[in-house]
Amino acid sequence: MTSVAFYFSNFASGGVQRQSMSLGKALLQYGHDVTFVVHKAVGPHLEHVPAGARIHELGSKSTGRSILPMAQYIRQHKPAVLVANMPHSNIVAVAAKILSGFQLKVMAVEHNHFSRQLTDHKKKLSFRILPYIYPLALKLADAVVAVSAGVADDLAKAIKIDRARITVIHNPAVPDDIQALASEPLPVDVTGGRPYVLAIGRLVPQKDFSTLLRAISLTKDVNLLILGDGPLRQQLQSEAMSLGIADRVKLAGFVANPYPLIANAELLALSSIYEGFGNVIAEALALGTPVVSTDCESGPAEILAGGRYGSLVPVADDQALAKAILATLEAEVPQDLQRRGQDFTIDRIAPLYMAILERMAARR
């Protein structure tokens, strides 16, 4: 039995939390000891912590203030492996290991394009210093995992780390109970009873919902439902009005269980400028829902196998996106979507992480 600790800030409704708990549940079933180490044990995913897992609160107010509490946790509980996600948390994990003096193994997982993150957050000091300290942290990590080949390639180039050191493991994006969740009733008054194209994501520039709105304006009688919250909500509502499609667009905000809406959508549209992976695409495939996505860096093309399992269009091209949406709506739904979706279940992904854990344990 191996003692594995997963580190993230809290139990908010984020992809890192969901994937970590899914993997933690699988490791428990393999007979391993699992602990979720968080700053504070708060957030909607707290109620989904798998039975048998422990929770340890660091009590820190931010990631940057977590190194000392994490080192204390390591010295006291002595986990064999610490799994961290994203640059700042990965740095904390490596620094805490050194400070603790305990020879545990650190697995650093990268979920997004490092170079894009630097560009998007260039005004933040915490990101401006990353190019100077993140390369060292990853070189000191015992294993480095990227959620897509594109993320791995970008990371290797951006911080000059040997690409061969990075293992690509796709996200276990598809919950094992997705069919049961999808069979639950649709959220009241979300769709208005009309067929709809669905988009899901934070209302932020990265998702480029503006291009999707323009694409919808180039179609007739196509309704768009967007799930997610974010700072661009009012701007997107104004754009829908300016385009004359406000009556065909609904911004429904965050929905705790989106799977009934994914299963009942005519198709899923993703208009992002970049994605580390694209969990929602895998979820749509698992439910047999067709997908139209931008061919952005880099997860969508990997999930859709270069266009075999869905349409790929250029980034920020509203006309190409509109054309692909209309063509997909008119075409028959491919029969192999759900089979492809099974490639992103925890049953397929957990053994890949297990192999890394076993290799790290063998090096102790």
Tab-separated table of C-alpha atoms in Angstrom:
chain	number	residue	atom	x	y	z
A	1	MET	CA	0.000	0.000	0.000
A	2	THR	CA	1.271	3.448	-0.961
A	3	SER	CA	0.314	6.647	0.854
A	4	VAL	CA	-0.657	9.251	-1.759
A	5	ALA	CA	-1.508	12.894	-1.008
A	6	PHE	CA	-3.255	15.140	-3.533
A	7	TYR	CA	-2.698	18.875	-3.113
A	8	PHE	CA	-5.101	21.583	-4.290
A	9	SER	CA	-6.443	24.769	-2.719
A	10	ASN	CA	-10.011	23.768	-1.790
A	11	PHE	CA	-13.009	21.757	-2.950
A	12	ALA	CA	-14.272	24.330	-5.442
A	13	SER	CA	-16.018	23.130	-8.603
A	14	GLY	CA	-12.869	22.977	-10.717
A	15	GLY	CA	-11.413	20.414	-13.062
A	16	VAL	CA	-8.335	19.796	-10.902
A	17	GLN	CA	-10.489	18.957	-7.890
A	18	ARG	CA	-12.774	16.658	-9.862
A	19	GLN	CA	-9.947	14.804	-11.584
A	20	SER	CA	-7.971	14.465	-8.341
A	21	MET	CA	-10.915	12.988	-6.477
A	22	SER	CA	-11.703	10.637	-9.336
A	23	LEU	CA	-8.118	9.402	-9.344
A	24	GLY	CA	-8.074	9.263	-5.541
A	25	LYS	CA	-11.178	7.070	-5.546
A	26	ALA	CA	-9.511	4.689	-7.992
A	27	LEU	CA	-6.351	4.502	-5.876
A	28	LEU	CA	-8.452	3.665	-2.819
A	29	GLN	CA	-9.970	0.796	-4.771
A	30	TYR	CA	-6.439	-0.383	-5.587
A	31	GLY	CA	-5.790	-0.504	-1.833
A	32	HIS	CA	-3.733	2.671	-1.441
A	33	ASP	CA	-4.017	5.292	1.292
A	34	VAL	CA	-5.335	8.639	-0.018
A	35	THR	CA	-5.334	12.114	1.560
A	36	PHE	CA	-6.544	15.381	0.044
A	37	VAL	CA	-4.380	18.239	1.322
A	38	VAL	CA	-6.088	21.629	0.986
A	39	HIS	CA	-5.757	25.168	2.275
A	40	LYS	CA	-9.345	25.046	3.539
A	41	ALA	CA	-11.865	22.189	3.373
A	42	VAL	CA	-14.611	24.239	1.744
A	43	GLY	CA	-16.442	24.097	-1.577
A	44	PRO	CA	-19.177	22.134	-3.363
A	45	HIS	CA	-16.945	19.131	-4.108
A	46	LEU	CA	-16.409	18.516	-0.387
A	47	GLU	CA	-19.516	16.331	-0.327
A	48	HIS	CA	-18.058	14.181	-3.116
A	49	VAL	CA	-14.864	13.184	-1.303
A	50	PRO	CA	-14.664	9.393	-1.736
A	51	ALA	CA	-15.266	7.197	1.291
A	52	GLY	CA	-12.032	6.154	2.931
A	53	ALA	CA	-10.069	9.251	1.914
A	54	ARG	CA	-8.650	11.629	4.502
A	55	ILE	CA	-8.711	15.424	4.406
A	56	HIS	CA	-5.888	17.551	5.817
A	57	GLU	CA	-6.272	21.324	6.128
A	58	LEU	CA	-3.097	23.384	5.888
A	59	GLY	CA	-4.878	26.467	7.189
A	60	SER	CA	-3.028	28.689	4.729
A	61	LYS	CA	-4.647	31.701	3.087
A	62	SER	CA	-3.010	31.243	-0.317
A	63	THR	CA	-0.794	28.932	-2.333
A	64	GLY	CA	2.200	31.193	-1.769
A	65	ARG	CA	1.836	30.841	1.997
A	66	SER	CA	1.527	27.062	1.927
A	67	ILE	CA	5.171	25.965	1.780
A	68	LEU	CA	5.765	25.880	5.545
A	69	PRO	CA	2.419	24.231	6.406
A	70	MET	CA	2.985	21.681	3.634
A	71	ALA	CA	6.489	20.905	4.926
A	72	GLN	CA	5.023	20.373	8.393
A	73	TYR	CA	2.382	18.053	6.958
A	74	ILE	CA	5.056	16.032	5.138
A	75	ARG	CA	7.221	15.687	8.259
A	76	GLN	CA	4.258	14.639	10.390
A	77	HIS	CA	2.385	12.290	8.043
A	78	LYS	CA	5.188	11.123	5.714
A	79	PRO	CA	3.225	10.402	2.526
A	80	ALA	CA	5.068	8.351	-0.074
A	81	VAL	CA	3.846	10.489	-2.982
A	82	LEU	CA	2.574	14.066	-3.219
A	83	VAL	CA	0.578	14.871	-6.365
A	84	ALA	CA	0.292	18.587	-7.175
A	85	ASN	CA	-1.371	20.382	-10.079
A	86	MET	CA	-0.562	23.619	-11.911
A	87	PRO	CA	2.615	25.749	-11.651
A	88	HIS	CA	2.308	27.435	-8.262
A	89	SER	CA	1.113	24.303	-6.471
A	90	ASN	CA	3.851	22.253	-8.117
A	91	ILE	CA	6.444	24.736	-6.834
A	92	VAL	CA	4.984	24.532	-3.314
A	93	ALA	CA	5.151	20.731	-3.405
A	94	VAL	CA	8.818	20.641	-4.443
A	95	ALA	CA	9.866	23.409	-2.028
A	96	ALA	CA	8.014	21.768	0.866
A	97	LYS	CA	9.680	18.445	0.125
A	98	ILE	CA	13.123	20.055	0.320
A	99	LEU	CA	12.253	21.975	3.485
A	100	SER	CA	10.769	18.914	5.196
A	101	GLY	CA	13.894	16.839	4.744
A	102	PHE	CA	11.689	13.813	4.004
A	103	GLN	CA	12.346	11.905	0.807
A	104	LEU	CA	8.831	11.549	-0.565
A	105	LYS	CA	8.175	11.571	-4.309
A	106	VAL	CA	6.562	14.589	-6.013
A	107	MET	CA	4.406	14.212	-9.108
A	108	ALA	CA	3.864	17.571	-10.836
A	109	VAL	CA	0.848	17.679	-13.173
A	110	GLU	CA	0.424	20.476	-15.726
A	111	HIS	CA	-3.089	21.114	-17.025
A	112	ASN	CA	-2.650	24.129	-19.268
A	113	HIS	CA	-0.304	25.832	-21.704
A	114	PHE	CA	2.430	27.383	-19.604
A	115	SER	CA	3.342	29.985	-22.219
A	116	ARG	CA	-0.305	31.032	-22.569
A	117	GLN	CA	-0.685	31.370	-18.817
A	118	LEU	CA	2.318	33.693	-18.708
A	119	THR	CA	0.810	35.854	-21.454
A	120	ASP	CA	-2.679	35.957	-19.934
A	121	HIS	CA	-1.390	36.855	-16.458
A	122	LYS	CA	1.667	38.932	-17.352
A	123	LYS	CA	0.622	41.767	-15.032
A	124	LYS	CA	0.651	39.512	-11.974
A	125	LEU	CA	3.923	39.270	-10.069
A	126	SER	CA	3.207	35.649	-9.140
A	127	PHE	CA	3.271	34.764	-12.845
A	128	ARG	CA	6.149	37.062	-13.828
A	129	ILE	CA	8.492	35.157	-11.521
A	130	LEU	CA	7.449	31.726	-12.798
A	131	PRO	CA	9.981	31.544	-15.676
A	132	TYR	CA	12.770	31.832	-13.110
A	133	ILE	CA	11.619	29.263	-10.558
A	134	TYR	CA	9.303	26.810	-12.337
A	135	PRO	CA	12.047	25.193	-14.465
A	136	LEU	CA	14.016	24.328	-11.329
A	137	ALA	CA	10.913	22.994	-9.579
A	138	LEU	CA	10.082	20.645	-12.439
A	139	LYS	CA	13.668	19.461	-12.707
A	140	LEU	CA	13.512	18.535	-9.013
A	141	ALA	CA	10.109	16.821	-9.328
A	142	ASP	CA	10.233	13.034	-9.469
A	143	ALA	CA	7.641	12.816	-12.248
A	144	VAL	CA	6.100	15.392	-14.582
A	145	VAL	CA	2.723	14.716	-16.192
A	146	ALA	CA	0.923	16.776	-18.848
A	147	VAL	CA	-2.750	16.293	-19.698
A	148	SER	CA	-2.153	16.531	-23.449
A	149	ALA	CA	0.738	16.219	-25.866
A	150	GLY	CA	0.337	19.888	-26.744
A	151	VAL	CA	0.709	20.922	-23.115
A	152	ALA	CA	3.796	18.715	-22.835
A	153	ASP	CA	5.368	20.176	-25.980
A	154	ASP	CA	4.682	23.741	-24.846
A	155	LEU	CA	6.041	23.079	-21.363
A	156	ALA	CA	9.240	21.505	-22.676
A	157	LYS	CA	9.859	24.428	-25.013
A	158	ALA	CA	8.880	27.187	-22.582
A	159	ILE	CA	11.020	26.099	-19.647
A	160	LYS	CA	13.633	24.072	-21.533
A	161	ILE	CA	12.928	20.780	-19.821
A	162	ASP	CA	13.685	17.493	-21.571
A	163	ARG	CA	10.468	16.485	-23.373
A	164	ALA	CA	11.238	12.839	-22.638
A	165	ARG	CA	10.791	13.579	-18.915
A	166	ILE	CA	7.151	14.533	-19.433
A	167	THR	CA	4.541	11.770	-19.485
A	168	VAL	CA	1.275	12.533	-21.280
A	169	ILE	CA	-1.829	11.218	-19.521
A	170	HIS	CA	-5.203	12.532	-20.612
A	171	ASN	CA	-7.700	13.640	-17.994
A	172	PRO	CA	-10.155	11.101	-16.577
A	173	ALA	CA	-12.848	13.557	-17.612
A	174	VAL	CA	-15.751	11.110	-17.854
A	175	PRO	CA	-17.310	10.229	-14.460
A	176	ASP	CA	-18.107	6.569	-13.911
A	177	ASP	CA	-21.726	7.525	-13.162
A	178	ILE	CA	-22.163	9.880	-16.115
A	179	GLN	CA	-25.090	7.928	-17.577
A	180	ALA	CA	-26.980	8.040	-14.285
A	181	LEU	CA	-26.275	11.759	-13.913
A	182	ALA	CA	-27.412	12.376	-17.491
A	183	SER	CA	-30.733	10.653	-16.813
A	184	GLU	CA	-31.691	13.175	-14.136
A	185	PRO	CA	-34.337	15.794	-15.028
A	186	LEU	CA	-33.293	18.827	-17.037
A	187	PRO	CA	-32.879	21.997	-14.974
A	188	VAL	CA	-36.198	23.846	-14.921
A	189	ASP	CA	-36.668	26.568	-17.580
A	190	VAL	CA	-33.103	26.332	-18.832
A	191	THR	CA	-33.909	25.354	-22.415
A	192	GLY	CA	-37.430	26.675	-22.845
A	193	GLY	CA	-38.246	23.369	-24.515
A	194	ARG	CA	-36.353	24.295	-27.702
A	195	PRO	CA	-33.541	22.328	-29.393
A	196	TYR	CA	-30.217	23.951	-28.607
A	197	VAL	CA	-26.503	24.073	-29.244
A	198	LEU	CA	-24.640	23.892	-25.943
A	199	ALA	CA	-21.434	25.603	-24.800
A	200	ILE	CA	-19.857	25.239	-21.365
A	201	GLY	CA	-17.061	27.200	-19.749
A	202	ARG	CA	-16.004	30.176	-17.693
A	203	LEU	CA	-17.046	33.466	-19.261
A	204	VAL	CA	-13.468	34.606	-19.840
A	205	PRO	CA	-11.467	35.687	-22.925
A	206	GLN	CA	-9.832	32.253	-23.310
A	207	LYS	CA	-13.188	30.668	-24.192
A	208	ASP	CA	-13.886	33.248	-26.947
A	209	PHE	CA	-17.662	33.060	-26.672
A	210	SER	CA	-17.798	36.240	-28.772
A	211	THR	CA	-16.819	34.237	-31.853
A	212	LEU	CA	-19.477	31.651	-30.997
A	213	LEU	CA	-22.131	34.368	-30.715
A	214	ARG	CA	-21.154	35.730	-34.126
A	215	ALA	CA	-21.338	32.214	-35.546
A	216	ILE	CA	-24.835	31.736	-34.141
A	217	SER	CA	-25.856	35.062	-35.688
A	218	LEU	CA	-24.901	33.627	-39.098
A	219	THR	CA	-27.385	30.777	-38.666
A	220	LYS	CA	-31.166	30.757	-38.635
A	221	ASP	CA	-33.288	29.180	-35.925
A	222	VAL	CA	-30.282	27.836	-33.990
A	223	ASN	CA	-30.554	28.404	-30.251
A	224	LEU	CA	-27.505	28.642	-27.999
A	225	LEU	CA	-27.321	27.711	-24.327
A	226	ILE	CA	-24.157	28.709	-22.440
A	227	LEU	CA	-23.408	27.241	-19.015
A	228	GLY	CA	-20.878	28.984	-16.804
A	229	ASP	CA	-20.174	32.190	-14.925
A	230	GLY	CA	-17.442	34.767	-15.246
A	231	PRO	CA	-16.507	38.427	-15.656
A	232	LEU	CA	-17.659	38.700	-19.301
A	233	ARG	CA	-21.313	37.881	-18.653
A	234	GLN	CA	-22.677	41.394	-19.222
A	235	GLN	CA	-20.446	41.929	-22.250
A	236	LEU	CA	-21.687	38.720	-23.872
A	237	GLN	CA	-25.302	39.631	-23.162
A	238	SER	CA	-24.726	43.008	-24.823
A	239	GLU	CA	-23.078	41.341	-27.821
A	240	ALA	CA	-26.043	38.987	-28.228
A	241	MET	CA	-28.386	41.975	-28.252
A	242	SER	CA	-26.229	43.880	-30.757
A	243	LEU	CA	-26.177	40.839	-33.042
A	244	GLY	CA	-29.958	40.526	-32.842
A	245	ILE	CA	-29.880	37.038	-31.322
A	246	ALA	CA	-30.730	37.785	-27.691
A	247	ASP	CA	-33.938	35.768	-28.081
A	248	ARG	CA	-31.917	32.734	-29.221
A	249	VAL	CA	-29.154	32.885	-26.611
A	250	LYS	CA	-29.402	32.013	-22.937
A	251	LEU	CA	-26.596	32.420	-20.412
A	252	ALA	CA	-27.760	30.050	-17.696
A	253	GLY	CA	-24.842	30.426	-15.290
A	254	PHE	CA	-23.276	27.571	-13.373
A	255	VAL	CA	-25.213	24.293	-13.371
A	256	ALA	CA	-24.118	21.674	-10.842
A	257	ASN	CA	-25.069	18.731	-13.046
A	258	PRO	CA	-24.667	19.652	-16.734
A	259	TYR	CA	-24.902	16.088	-18.028
A	260	PRO	CA	-28.674	16.020	-18.780
A	261	LEU	CA	-28.140	19.190	-20.821
A	262	ILE	CA	-25.127	17.710	-22.632
A	263	ALA	CA	-27.036	14.515	-23.428
A	264	ASN	CA	-30.030	16.429	-24.800
A	265	ALA	CA	-28.094	19.027	-26.801
A	266	GLU	CA	-28.100	18.928	-30.589
A	267	LEU	CA	-24.352	19.410	-30.390
A	268	LEU	CA	-21.627	20.794	-28.146
A	269	ALA	CA	-19.681	23.806	-29.422
A	270	LEU	CA	-16.273	24.818	-28.089
A	271	SER	CA	-14.840	28.123	-29.328
A	272	SER	CA	-11.717	28.418	-27.162
A	273	ILE	CA	-8.501	30.164	-28.151
A	274	TYR	CA	-6.592	27.482	-26.259
A	275	GLU	CA	-7.297	24.523	-23.992
A	276	GLY	CA	-5.034	22.327	-21.948
A	277	PHE	CA	-7.329	19.391	-22.598
A	278	GLY	CA	-11.047	20.088	-23.035
A	279	ASN	CA	-12.916	17.928	-20.518
A	280	VAL	CA	-16.333	18.876	-21.816
A	281	ILE	CA	-15.531	17.414	-25.246
A	282	ALA	CA	-14.773	14.022	-23.715
A	283	GLU	CA	-17.960	14.250	-21.647
A	284	ALA	CA	-20.035	15.041	-24.734
A	285	LEU	CA	-18.576	12.114	-26.662
A	286	ALA	CA	-19.313	9.756	-23.763
A	287	LEU	CA	-22.962	10.818	-23.952
A	288	GLY	CA	-23.115	10.480	-27.743
A	289	THR	CA	-23.427	14.227	-28.378
A	290	PRO	CA	-21.720	15.549	-31.556
A	291	VAL	CA	-18.942	18.111	-31.120
A	292	VAL	CA	-17.781	21.146	-33.074
A	293	SER	CA	-14.581	22.686	-31.737
A	294	THR	CA	-11.887	25.133	-32.644
A	295	ASP	CA	-8.629	23.450	-33.583
A	296	CYS	CA	-6.917	25.294	-30.767
A	297	GLU	CA	-3.842	24.323	-28.841
A	298	SER	CA	-4.138	21.523	-28.059
A	299	GLY	CA	-6.483	19.111	-26.325
A	300	PRO	CA	-9.510	19.226	-28.664
A	301	ALA	CA	-7.657	17.821	-31.674
A	302	GLU	CA	-6.230	15.039	-29.511
A	303	ILE	CA	-9.628	14.083	-28.092
A	304	LEU	CA	-11.295	14.266	-31.507
A	305	ALA	CA	-8.376	12.406	-33.141
A	306	GLY	CA	-7.709	15.143	-35.665
A	307	GLY	CA	-11.376	15.435	-36.648
A	308	ARG	CA	-12.390	11.773	-36.736
A	309	TYR	CA	-14.828	12.162	-33.839
A	310	GLY	CA	-15.957	15.750	-34.412
A	311	SER	CA	-15.452	18.865	-36.493
A	312	LEU	CA	-12.413	21.102	-36.037
A	313	VAL	CA	-12.378	24.686	-37.301
A	314	PRO	CA	-9.810	27.513	-37.159
A	315	VAL	CA	-9.654	29.650	-34.024
A	316	ALA	CA	-11.664	32.919	-34.093
A	317	ASP	CA	-13.297	32.077	-37.455
A	318	ASP	CA	-17.012	32.688	-36.964
A	319	GLN	CA	-17.937	31.743	-40.531
A	320	ALA	CA	-16.142	28.390	-40.361
A	321	LEU	CA	-17.706	27.727	-36.964
A	322	ALA	CA	-21.202	28.543	-38.253
A	323	LYS	CA	-20.697	26.314	-41.298
A	324	ALA	CA	-19.520	23.402	-39.137
A	325	ILE	CA	-22.432	23.830	-36.727
A	326	LEU	CA	-24.975	23.732	-39.564
A	327	ALA	CA	-23.289	20.765	-41.238
A	328	THR	CA	-23.209	18.827	-37.967
A	329	LEU	CA	-26.865	19.587	-37.249
A	330	GLU	CA	-27.819	18.185	-40.658
A	331	ALA	CA	-25.611	15.078	-40.469
A	332	GLU	CA	-26.387	11.767	-38.800
A	333	VAL	CA	-24.833	11.297	-35.375
A	334	PRO	CA	-21.744	9.043	-35.686
A	335	GLN	CA	-22.124	5.719	-33.896
A	336	ASP	CA	-18.630	5.570	-32.416
A	337	LEU	CA	-18.712	8.719	-30.266
A	338	GLN	CA	-19.496	6.937	-27.013
A	339	ARG	CA	-16.806	4.355	-27.626
A	340	ARG	CA	-14.269	7.159	-28.010
A	341	GLY	CA	-15.570	8.788	-24.833
A	342	GLN	CA	-14.692	5.637	-22.900
A	343	ASP	CA	-11.011	6.377	-23.552
A	344	PHE	CA	-11.293	9.175	-20.981
A	345	THR	CA	-12.836	7.235	-18.093
A	346	ILE	CA	-11.034	6.601	-14.830
A	347	ASP	CA	-10.906	2.877	-15.672
A	348	ARG	CA	-8.660	3.710	-18.645
A	349	ILE	CA	-6.653	6.505	-17.030
A	350	ALA	CA	-5.988	5.209	-13.501
A	351	PRO	CA	-3.659	2.368	-14.638
A	352	LEU	CA	-1.460	4.952	-16.382
A	353	TYR	CA	-1.014	6.870	-13.130
A	354	MET	CA	-0.516	3.602	-11.272
A	355	ALA	CA	2.383	2.757	-13.575
A	356	ILE	CA	4.106	6.043	-12.680
A	357	LEU	CA	3.490	5.525	-8.965
A	358	GLU	CA	5.027	2.059	-9.181
A	359	ARG	CA	8.078	3.382	-11.037
A	360	MET	CA	8.569	6.118	-8.443
A	361	ALA	CA	8.186	3.632	-5.599
A	362	ALA	CA	10.802	1.389	-7.189
A	363	ARG	CA	13.297	4.273	-7.083
A	364	ARG	CA	12.983	4.814	-3.321
